[in-house]
Amino acid sequence: MLTLVRSRVRTAALALSAVVALAVGAIATTATTGAAAAPAPAPAPASAKQGPTSVAYVEVNNNSMLNVGKYTLAGGGGNVFDVAVIFAANINYDTGTKTAYLHFNENVQRVLDNAATQIRPLQQKGIKVLLSVLGNHQGAGFANFPSQQAASAFAKQLSDAVATYGLDGIDFDDEYAQYGTNGTGQPNASSFVHLMTALRANMPNKIISLYNIGPAASRLSYGGVDVSSKFDYAWNPYYGSWQVPGIALPKSKLSPAAVEIGRTSQSTAADLARRTVSEAYGVFLTYNLDGANRSPDVSAFTRQLYGSDAVYTP
């Protein structure tokens, strides 16, 4: 049986954190100088690394984003991870105004406010940093905006957050929305298409990725518009398994493999990495990188992806 990748433990923390909701309209006034004033640095010089793009989700309720930068390939091959994902901001629902808004719990807010020390060091190494956005049990999701205007308004909140904190893009994860809660609508065909169209227009040169799960992931076409090509990446949401995302993107932008570091066995991780290379897919997804020395787990897939062990530097 496939198991949902997200730890259920953290859902209670997300729900509890809703009481400290922060509308993105206030982002500019709440961001600290270290977060908002420093633009993302120029990309680091290309390393000798060749092979698939490696992605690491970090549960910032429990772990530091800086862990992503602690792994390199033996022999000077560069960073193990190319993309680090802050997990996770939320799409919340204001029952008074009946609108969705972007919310950061205190741990996500802390990372963003301290971008100079939590995000810039990764970017300076050439690692892209994305903000994942997730439902929060309030009825608001990416698939039930009631109008194009509402979808565009939320897209602006997302692109404003990327600009304010000097991020490299947005990751969509359509879980835990609980569509219908608080009188919200059920998923509709147009919502995610309008959202993606507006977001890509707002940030044409930033990364947009899709965690291939939920109603939004199956509603990528409406009114003759297909937004599949607007995504930079899409990946399998079930750890320890192989599942090609059902989206019209080239293999170079897809990760059929998904690994939970420390829980997916090293043999399974190695098999998934070997298959990624042999079938010419261009992305390898990992989740839940923590602060322990996980070099044996990481090396299990880097040997197959890059022909090198991973080195952990505290």
mmCIF file of C-alpha atoms in Angstrom:
data_model
loop_
_atom_site.group_PDB
_atom_site.id
_atom_site.type_symbol
_atom_site.label_atom_id
_atom_site.label_comp_id
_atom_site.label_asym_id
_atom_site.label_seq_id
_atom_site.Cartn_x
_atom_site.Cartn_y
_atom_site.Cartn_z
ATOM 1 C CA MET A 1 0.000 0.000 0.000
ATOM 2 C CA LEU A 2 1.163 3.508 -0.783
ATOM 3 C CA THR A 3 1.178 5.808 2.187
ATOM 4 C CA LEU A 4 0.658 9.549 2.142
ATOM 5 C CA VAL A 5 4.005 11.240 2.512
ATOM 6 C CA ARG A 6 3.141 13.892 5.021
ATOM 7 C CA SER A 7 3.528 13.174 8.710
ATOM 8 C CA ARG A 8 0.129 13.477 10.337
ATOM 9 C CA VAL A 9 1.741 14.709 13.538
ATOM 10 C CA ARG A 10 2.371 18.094 12.087
ATOM 11 C CA THR A 11 -1.240 18.678 11.009
ATOM 12 C CA ALA A 12 -2.233 19.523 14.557
ATOM 13 C CA ALA A 13 0.547 22.045 14.754
ATOM 14 C CA LEU A 14 -0.613 23.636 11.519
ATOM 15 C CA ALA A 15 -4.161 23.881 12.736
ATOM 16 C CA LEU A 16 -3.082 25.355 16.058
ATOM 17 C CA SER A 17 -0.878 27.862 14.300
ATOM 18 C CA ALA A 18 -3.870 29.287 12.466
ATOM 19 C CA VAL A 19 -4.551 31.532 15.434
ATOM 20 C CA VAL A 20 -1.433 33.470 14.560
ATOM 21 C CA ALA A 21 -2.494 33.892 10.922
ATOM 22 C CA LEU A 22 -0.685 36.539 8.928
ATOM 23 C CA ALA A 23 -2.231 37.954 5.780
ATOM 24 C CA VAL A 24 0.302 38.557 3.060
ATOM 25 C CA GLY A 25 -0.945 42.108 2.726
ATOM 26 C CA ALA A 26 1.059 42.735 5.862
ATOM 27 C CA ILE A 27 4.201 40.935 4.715
ATOM 28 C CA ALA A 28 6.093 44.033 3.777
ATOM 29 C CA THR A 29 5.550 45.615 7.158
ATOM 30 C CA THR A 30 6.371 42.543 9.225
ATOM 31 C CA ALA A 31 9.476 41.353 7.382
ATOM 32 C CA THR A 32 12.724 42.179 9.088
ATOM 33 C CA THR A 33 15.509 44.056 7.367
ATOM 34 C CA GLY A 34 17.531 40.865 7.011
ATOM 35 C CA ALA A 35 14.708 39.192 5.117
ATOM 36 C CA ALA A 36 13.302 41.882 2.873
ATOM 37 C CA ALA A 37 16.268 44.138 2.214
ATOM 38 C CA ALA A 38 18.652 41.474 0.915
ATOM 39 C CA PRO A 39 17.830 40.273 -2.617
ATOM 40 C CA ALA A 40 18.614 36.724 -3.610
ATOM 41 C CA PRO A 41 22.289 36.481 -4.571
ATOM 42 C CA ALA A 42 23.519 35.712 -8.041
ATOM 43 C CA PRO A 43 23.717 31.969 -8.742
ATOM 44 C CA ALA A 44 26.910 30.277 -7.634
ATOM 45 C CA PRO A 45 29.225 29.001 -10.363
ATOM 46 C CA ALA A 46 28.194 25.672 -11.818
ATOM 47 C CA SER A 47 29.766 22.685 -10.090
ATOM 48 C CA ALA A 48 31.128 19.512 -11.616
ATOM 49 C CA LYS A 49 27.927 17.692 -10.658
ATOM 50 C CA GLN A 50 26.076 15.977 -13.479
ATOM 51 C CA GLY A 51 22.802 14.120 -13.162
ATOM 52 C CA PRO A 52 19.225 14.623 -11.969
ATOM 53 C CA THR A 53 18.098 17.620 -9.942
ATOM 54 C CA SER A 54 17.815 16.604 -6.262
ATOM 55 C CA VAL A 55 15.063 18.157 -4.134
ATOM 56 C CA ALA A 56 14.873 18.266 -0.317
ATOM 57 C CA TYR A 57 11.743 19.202 1.603
ATOM 58 C CA VAL A 58 12.450 20.416 5.137
ATOM 59 C CA GLU A 59 9.795 20.413 7.883
ATOM 60 C CA VAL A 60 10.749 23.739 9.429
ATOM 61 C CA ASN A 61 8.494 23.130 12.428
ATOM 62 C CA ASN A 62 11.231 20.734 13.527
ATOM 63 C CA ASN A 63 14.359 21.249 11.437
ATOM 64 C CA SER A 64 16.659 23.874 9.968
ATOM 65 C CA MET A 65 16.806 24.771 6.288
ATOM 66 C CA LEU A 66 20.574 24.949 6.653
ATOM 67 C CA ASN A 67 20.718 21.148 6.811
ATOM 68 C CA VAL A 68 20.245 21.084 3.031
ATOM 69 C CA GLY A 69 23.589 22.788 2.490
ATOM 70 C CA LYS A 70 25.537 20.351 4.658
ATOM 71 C CA TYR A 71 25.735 17.602 2.036
ATOM 72 C CA THR A 72 28.238 17.589 -0.804
ATOM 73 C CA LEU A 73 29.466 14.943 -3.194
ATOM 74 C CA ALA A 74 32.796 13.321 -2.396
ATOM 75 C CA GLY A 75 35.651 14.445 -4.581
ATOM 76 C CA GLY A 76 34.436 17.999 -5.057
ATOM 77 C CA GLY A 77 31.339 17.179 -7.082
ATOM 78 C CA GLY A 78 29.224 19.978 -5.635
ATOM 79 C CA ASN A 79 26.031 20.096 -3.580
ATOM 80 C CA VAL A 80 23.945 16.963 -3.194
ATOM 81 C CA PHE A 81 20.741 19.013 -3.223
ATOM 82 C CA ASP A 82 19.816 21.548 -5.882
ATOM 83 C CA VAL A 83 16.434 22.645 -4.527
ATOM 84 C CA ALA A 84 15.388 23.181 -0.896
ATOM 85 C CA VAL A 85 11.692 23.489 -0.069
ATOM 86 C CA ILE A 86 10.414 25.302 3.019
ATOM 87 C CA PHE A 87 7.589 23.104 4.312
ATOM 88 C CA ALA A 88 5.145 24.691 4.691
ATOM 89 C CA ALA A 89 3.136 27.874 4.429
ATOM 90 C CA ASN A 90 -0.640 27.554 4.274
ATOM 91 C CA ILE A 91 -3.627 28.692 2.307
ATOM 92 C CA ASN A 92 -6.075 29.817 4.999
ATOM 93 C CA TYR A 93 -9.648 31.110 4.868
ATOM 94 C CA ASP A 94 -11.045 34.334 6.314
ATOM 95 C CA THR A 95 -14.660 33.589 7.205
ATOM 96 C CA GLY A 96 -15.435 37.291 7.563
ATOM 97 C CA THR A 97 -14.343 38.367 4.101
ATOM 98 C CA LYS A 98 -14.846 34.892 2.611
ATOM 99 C CA THR A 99 -11.431 34.980 0.974
ATOM 100 C CA ALA A 100 -8.330 32.819 0.952
ATOM 101 C CA TYR A 101 -5.054 34.248 2.189
ATOM 102 C CA LEU A 102 -1.457 33.164 2.623
ATOM 103 C CA HIS A 103 -0.511 32.255 6.174
ATOM 104 C CA PHE A 104 2.858 31.567 7.817
ATOM 105 C CA ASN A 105 2.973 29.753 11.120
ATOM 106 C CA GLU A 106 5.566 31.004 13.598
ATOM 107 C CA ASN A 107 8.248 28.600 12.393
ATOM 108 C CA VAL A 108 7.861 29.447 8.720
ATOM 109 C CA GLN A 109 7.742 33.141 9.620
ATOM 110 C CA ARG A 110 10.966 32.767 11.591
ATOM 111 C CA VAL A 111 12.748 31.272 8.578
ATOM 112 C CA LEU A 112 11.509 34.041 6.307
ATOM 113 C CA ASP A 113 12.288 36.837 8.740
ATOM 114 C CA ASN A 114 15.789 35.436 9.136
ATOM 115 C CA ALA A 115 16.396 34.924 5.437
ATOM 116 C CA ALA A 116 19.888 36.401 5.753
ATOM 117 C CA THR A 117 20.961 33.443 7.886
ATOM 118 C CA GLN A 118 18.472 30.712 6.896
ATOM 119 C CA ILE A 119 17.975 31.175 3.143
ATOM 120 C CA ARG A 120 20.808 33.257 1.675
ATOM 121 C CA PRO A 121 23.543 30.771 2.716
ATOM 122 C CA LEU A 122 21.826 28.096 0.627
ATOM 123 C CA GLN A 123 21.333 30.395 -2.341
ATOM 124 C CA GLN A 124 24.960 31.450 -2.162
ATOM 125 C CA LYS A 125 25.858 27.787 -2.662
ATOM 126 C CA GLY A 126 23.652 27.673 -5.751
ATOM 127 C CA ILE A 127 20.711 25.937 -4.040
ATOM 128 C CA LYS A 128 17.277 27.232 -5.032
ATOM 129 C CA VAL A 129 14.848 27.837 -2.142
ATOM 130 C CA LEU A 130 11.112 27.383 -2.680
ATOM 131 C CA LEU A 131 8.138 28.002 -0.397
ATOM 132 C CA SER A 132 5.651 25.137 -0.291
ATOM 133 C CA VAL A 133 2.003 26.099 0.229
ATOM 134 C CA LEU A 134 -0.384 23.615 1.821
ATOM 135 C CA GLY A 135 -4.041 23.476 2.869
ATOM 136 C CA ASN A 136 -4.877 24.051 6.523
ATOM 137 C CA HIS A 137 -8.235 22.331 7.221
ATOM 138 C CA GLN A 138 -10.183 25.569 6.670
ATOM 139 C CA GLY A 139 -11.870 24.905 3.323
ATOM 140 C CA ALA A 140 -9.566 27.067 1.219
ATOM 141 C CA GLY A 141 -7.613 25.296 -1.486
ATOM 142 C CA PHE A 142 -6.091 25.924 -4.876
ATOM 143 C CA ALA A 143 -9.020 24.251 -6.623
ATOM 144 C CA ASN A 144 -12.009 26.188 -5.253
ATOM 145 C CA PHE A 145 -11.477 29.870 -5.901
ATOM 146 C CA PRO A 146 -14.933 31.189 -6.798
ATOM 147 C CA SER A 147 -13.683 33.518 -9.531
ATOM 148 C CA GLN A 148 -10.702 34.408 -11.682
ATOM 149 C CA GLN A 149 -10.322 37.580 -9.649
ATOM 150 C CA ALA A 150 -10.042 35.617 -6.398
ATOM 151 C CA ALA A 151 -7.451 33.274 -7.910
ATOM 152 C CA SER A 152 -5.430 36.200 -9.228
ATOM 153 C CA ALA A 153 -5.535 37.919 -5.828
ATOM 154 C CA PHE A 154 -4.031 34.857 -4.163
ATOM 155 C CA ALA A 155 -1.447 34.548 -6.925
ATOM 156 C CA LYS A 156 -0.346 38.091 -6.109
ATOM 157 C CA GLN A 157 0.065 37.187 -2.443
ATOM 158 C CA LEU A 158 2.322 34.308 -3.483
ATOM 159 C CA SER A 159 4.455 36.345 -5.866
ATOM 160 C CA ASP A 160 4.675 39.177 -3.320
ATOM 161 C CA ALA A 161 6.014 36.712 -0.746
ATOM 162 C CA VAL A 162 8.623 35.442 -3.205
ATOM 163 C CA ALA A 163 9.730 38.999 -3.949
ATOM 164 C CA THR A 164 9.673 40.150 -0.312
ATOM 165 C CA TYR A 165 11.818 37.328 1.007
ATOM 166 C CA GLY A 166 14.052 36.802 -2.014
ATOM 167 C CA LEU A 167 12.838 33.266 -2.696
ATOM 168 C CA ASP A 168 13.263 31.257 -5.878
ATOM 169 C CA GLY A 169 9.693 30.088 -6.296
ATOM 170 C CA ILE A 170 6.523 28.389 -5.074
ATOM 171 C CA ASP A 171 5.591 24.739 -4.573
ATOM 172 C CA PHE A 172 1.903 23.685 -4.615
ATOM 173 C CA ASP A 173 0.729 20.879 -2.317
ATOM 174 C CA ASP A 174 -3.046 20.403 -2.425
ATOM 175 C CA GLU A 175 -3.519 18.439 0.791
ATOM 176 C CA TYR A 176 -5.545 19.103 3.952
ATOM 177 C CA ALA A 177 -7.733 21.805 2.416
ATOM 178 C CA GLN A 178 -10.935 20.081 3.558
ATOM 179 C CA TYR A 179 -12.936 21.547 0.716
ATOM 180 C CA GLY A 180 -16.423 22.559 1.827
ATOM 181 C CA THR A 181 -15.424 23.512 5.392
ATOM 182 C CA ASN A 182 -16.610 26.985 6.508
ATOM 183 C CA GLY A 183 -19.092 27.081 3.646
ATOM 184 C CA THR A 184 -16.375 26.995 0.985
ATOM 185 C CA GLY A 185 -16.989 25.501 -2.416
ATOM 186 C CA GLN A 186 -16.005 22.143 -3.775
ATOM 187 C CA PRO A 187 -13.192 21.920 -6.337
ATOM 188 C CA ASN A 188 -14.026 23.449 -9.702
ATOM 189 C CA ALA A 189 -12.445 23.164 -13.123
ATOM 190 C CA SER A 190 -11.226 26.740 -13.553
ATOM 191 C CA SER A 191 -9.648 27.617 -10.195
ATOM 192 C CA PHE A 192 -6.146 26.188 -10.458
ATOM 193 C CA VAL A 193 -5.826 27.157 -14.108
ATOM 194 C CA HIS A 194 -6.593 30.784 -13.237
ATOM 195 C CA LEU A 195 -4.203 30.650 -10.268
ATOM 196 C CA MET A 196 -1.328 29.178 -12.260
ATOM 197 C CA THR A 197 -1.861 31.526 -15.198
ATOM 198 C CA ALA A 198 -1.733 34.571 -12.940
ATOM 199 C CA LEU A 199 1.222 33.329 -10.894
ATOM 200 C CA ARG A 200 3.328 32.519 -13.944
ATOM 201 C CA ALA A 201 2.563 35.954 -15.359
ATOM 202 C CA ASN A 202 3.621 37.535 -12.051
ATOM 203 C CA MET A 203 6.911 35.652 -11.838
ATOM 204 C CA PRO A 204 7.956 34.440 -15.290
ATOM 205 C CA ASN A 205 11.502 33.596 -14.234
ATOM 206 C CA LYS A 206 10.825 31.870 -10.918
ATOM 207 C CA ILE A 207 10.301 28.166 -10.210
ATOM 208 C CA ILE A 208 6.804 26.732 -9.812
ATOM 209 C CA SER A 209 6.570 23.077 -8.784
ATOM 210 C CA LEU A 210 3.699 20.657 -8.273
ATOM 211 C CA TYR A 211 3.442 18.065 -5.545
ATOM 212 C CA ASN A 212 1.232 15.818 -7.651
ATOM 213 C CA ILE A 213 -1.668 15.230 -5.290
ATOM 214 C CA GLY A 214 -5.160 16.502 -4.572
ATOM 215 C CA PRO A 215 -7.958 17.999 -6.685
ATOM 216 C CA ALA A 216 -5.766 20.772 -8.103
ATOM 217 C CA ALA A 217 -3.312 18.306 -9.635
ATOM 218 C CA SER A 218 -6.058 16.782 -11.790
ATOM 219 C CA ARG A 219 -7.494 20.124 -12.916
ATOM 220 C CA LEU A 220 -4.792 21.591 -15.129
ATOM 221 C CA SER A 221 -6.903 22.427 -18.174
ATOM 222 C CA TYR A 222 -9.888 24.742 -18.604
ATOM 223 C CA GLY A 223 -11.435 26.738 -21.415
ATOM 224 C CA GLY A 224 -8.810 25.650 -23.897
ATOM 225 C CA VAL A 225 -5.942 26.601 -21.573
ATOM 226 C CA ASP A 226 -3.614 23.888 -20.269
ATOM 227 C CA VAL A 227 -1.184 25.086 -17.599
ATOM 228 C CA SER A 228 0.945 21.935 -17.459
ATOM 229 C CA SER A 229 3.815 23.591 -19.315
ATOM 230 C CA LYS A 230 3.867 26.475 -16.812
ATOM 231 C CA PHE A 231 5.353 24.179 -14.168
ATOM 232 C CA ASP A 232 9.089 23.738 -13.843
ATOM 233 C CA TYR A 233 8.809 20.455 -11.956
ATOM 234 C CA ALA A 234 6.286 17.878 -10.789
ATOM 235 C CA TRP A 235 6.888 14.937 -8.475
ATOM 236 C CA ASN A 236 5.427 11.792 -7.005
ATOM 237 C CA PRO A 237 3.845 12.428 -3.567
ATOM 238 C CA TYR A 238 4.158 8.892 -2.172
ATOM 239 C CA TYR A 239 7.441 8.063 -0.476
ATOM 240 C CA GLY A 240 9.180 4.800 -1.063
ATOM 241 C CA SER A 241 7.409 4.357 -4.387
ATOM 242 C CA TRP A 242 7.724 4.952 -8.109
ATOM 243 C CA GLN A 243 4.876 6.836 -9.773
ATOM 244 C CA VAL A 244 5.197 9.029 -12.859
ATOM 245 C CA PRO A 245 3.273 12.304 -12.326
ATOM 246 C CA GLY A 246 0.346 12.562 -14.713
ATOM 247 C CA ILE A 247 1.283 15.914 -16.199
ATOM 248 C CA ALA A 248 2.438 16.836 -19.693
ATOM 249 C CA LEU A 249 6.030 17.724 -18.875
ATOM 250 C CA PRO A 250 9.246 16.260 -20.299
ATOM 251 C CA LYS A 251 11.057 13.590 -18.304
ATOM 252 C CA SER A 252 13.718 16.127 -17.385
ATOM 253 C CA LYS A 253 11.176 17.932 -15.189
ATOM 254 C CA LEU A 254 9.608 14.919 -13.484
ATOM 255 C CA SER A 255 10.427 12.867 -10.402
ATOM 256 C CA PRO A 256 8.621 9.512 -10.362
ATOM 257 C CA ALA A 257 10.817 8.560 -7.369
ATOM 258 C CA ALA A 258 10.099 9.800 -3.848
ATOM 259 C CA VAL A 259 12.192 9.062 -0.762
ATOM 260 C CA GLU A 260 11.664 9.934 2.902
ATOM 261 C CA ILE A 261 15.151 10.236 4.331
ATOM 262 C CA GLY A 262 15.575 8.041 7.389
ATOM 263 C CA ARG A 263 12.398 6.054 6.725
ATOM 264 C CA THR A 264 12.669 4.793 3.166
ATOM 265 C CA SER A 265 15.175 1.936 3.271
ATOM 266 C CA GLN A 266 18.576 2.525 1.712
ATOM 267 C CA SER A 267 18.032 -0.359 -0.676
ATOM 268 C CA THR A 268 14.729 1.107 -1.879
ATOM 269 C CA ALA A 269 16.265 4.570 -2.230
ATOM 270 C CA ALA A 270 19.097 3.075 -4.277
ATOM 271 C CA ASP A 271 16.661 1.170 -6.497
ATOM 272 C CA LEU A 272 14.569 4.307 -7.105
ATOM 273 C CA ALA A 273 17.668 6.342 -7.931
ATOM 274 C CA ARG A 274 18.970 3.658 -10.278
ATOM 275 C CA ARG A 275 15.633 3.598 -12.078
ATOM 276 C CA THR A 276 15.608 7.418 -12.299
ATOM 277 C CA VAL A 277 18.882 7.289 -14.199
ATOM 278 C CA SER A 278 18.108 4.267 -16.342
ATOM 279 C CA GLU A 279 14.753 5.694 -17.460
ATOM 280 C CA ALA A 280 16.222 9.181 -18.018
ATOM 281 C CA TYR A 281 14.135 11.181 -15.549
ATOM 282 C CA GLY A 282 15.591 14.501 -14.485
ATOM 283 C CA VAL A 283 14.480 14.981 -10.868
ATOM 284 C CA PHE A 284 14.822 13.025 -7.603
ATOM 285 C CA LEU A 285 12.565 13.977 -4.671
ATOM 286 C CA THR A 286 13.402 13.611 -0.977
ATOM 287 C CA TYR A 287 11.494 14.594 2.135
ATOM 288 C CA ASN A 288 12.117 15.316 5.802
ATOM 289 C CA LEU A 289 15.828 16.035 5.887
ATOM 290 C CA ASP A 290 16.633 16.554 9.573
ATOM 291 C CA GLY A 291 19.685 17.638 11.552
ATOM 292 C CA ALA A 292 21.249 14.202 12.024
ATOM 293 C CA ASN A 293 24.124 12.955 9.913
ATOM 294 C CA ARG A 294 22.163 11.172 7.197
ATOM 295 C CA SER A 295 25.114 10.563 4.900
ATOM 296 C CA PRO A 296 24.532 6.769 4.713
ATOM 297 C CA ASP A 297 20.908 7.326 3.641
ATOM 298 C CA VAL A 298 21.857 10.107 1.250
ATOM 299 C CA SER A 299 24.790 8.175 -0.195
ATOM 300 C CA ALA A 300 22.427 5.320 -1.018
ATOM 301 C CA PHE A 301 20.882 7.432 -3.758
ATOM 302 C CA THR A 302 23.800 9.710 -4.668
ATOM 303 C CA ARG A 303 25.908 6.709 -5.682
ATOM 304 C CA GLN A 304 23.257 5.844 -8.263
ATOM 305 C CA LEU A 305 22.455 9.402 -9.348
ATOM 306 C CA TYR A 306 25.958 10.872 -9.433
ATOM 307 C CA GLY A 307 28.405 8.001 -8.942
ATOM 308 C CA SER A 308 29.583 9.457 -5.624
ATOM 309 C CA ASP A 309 29.083 9.126 -1.895
ATOM 310 C CA ALA A 310 27.629 12.045 0.045
ATOM 311 C CA VAL A 311 29.760 13.879 2.603
ATOM 312 C CA TYR A 312 28.109 15.512 5.630
ATOM 313 C CA THR A 313 29.745 18.639 7.050
ATOM 314 C CA PRO A 314 28.157 19.870 10.307
#
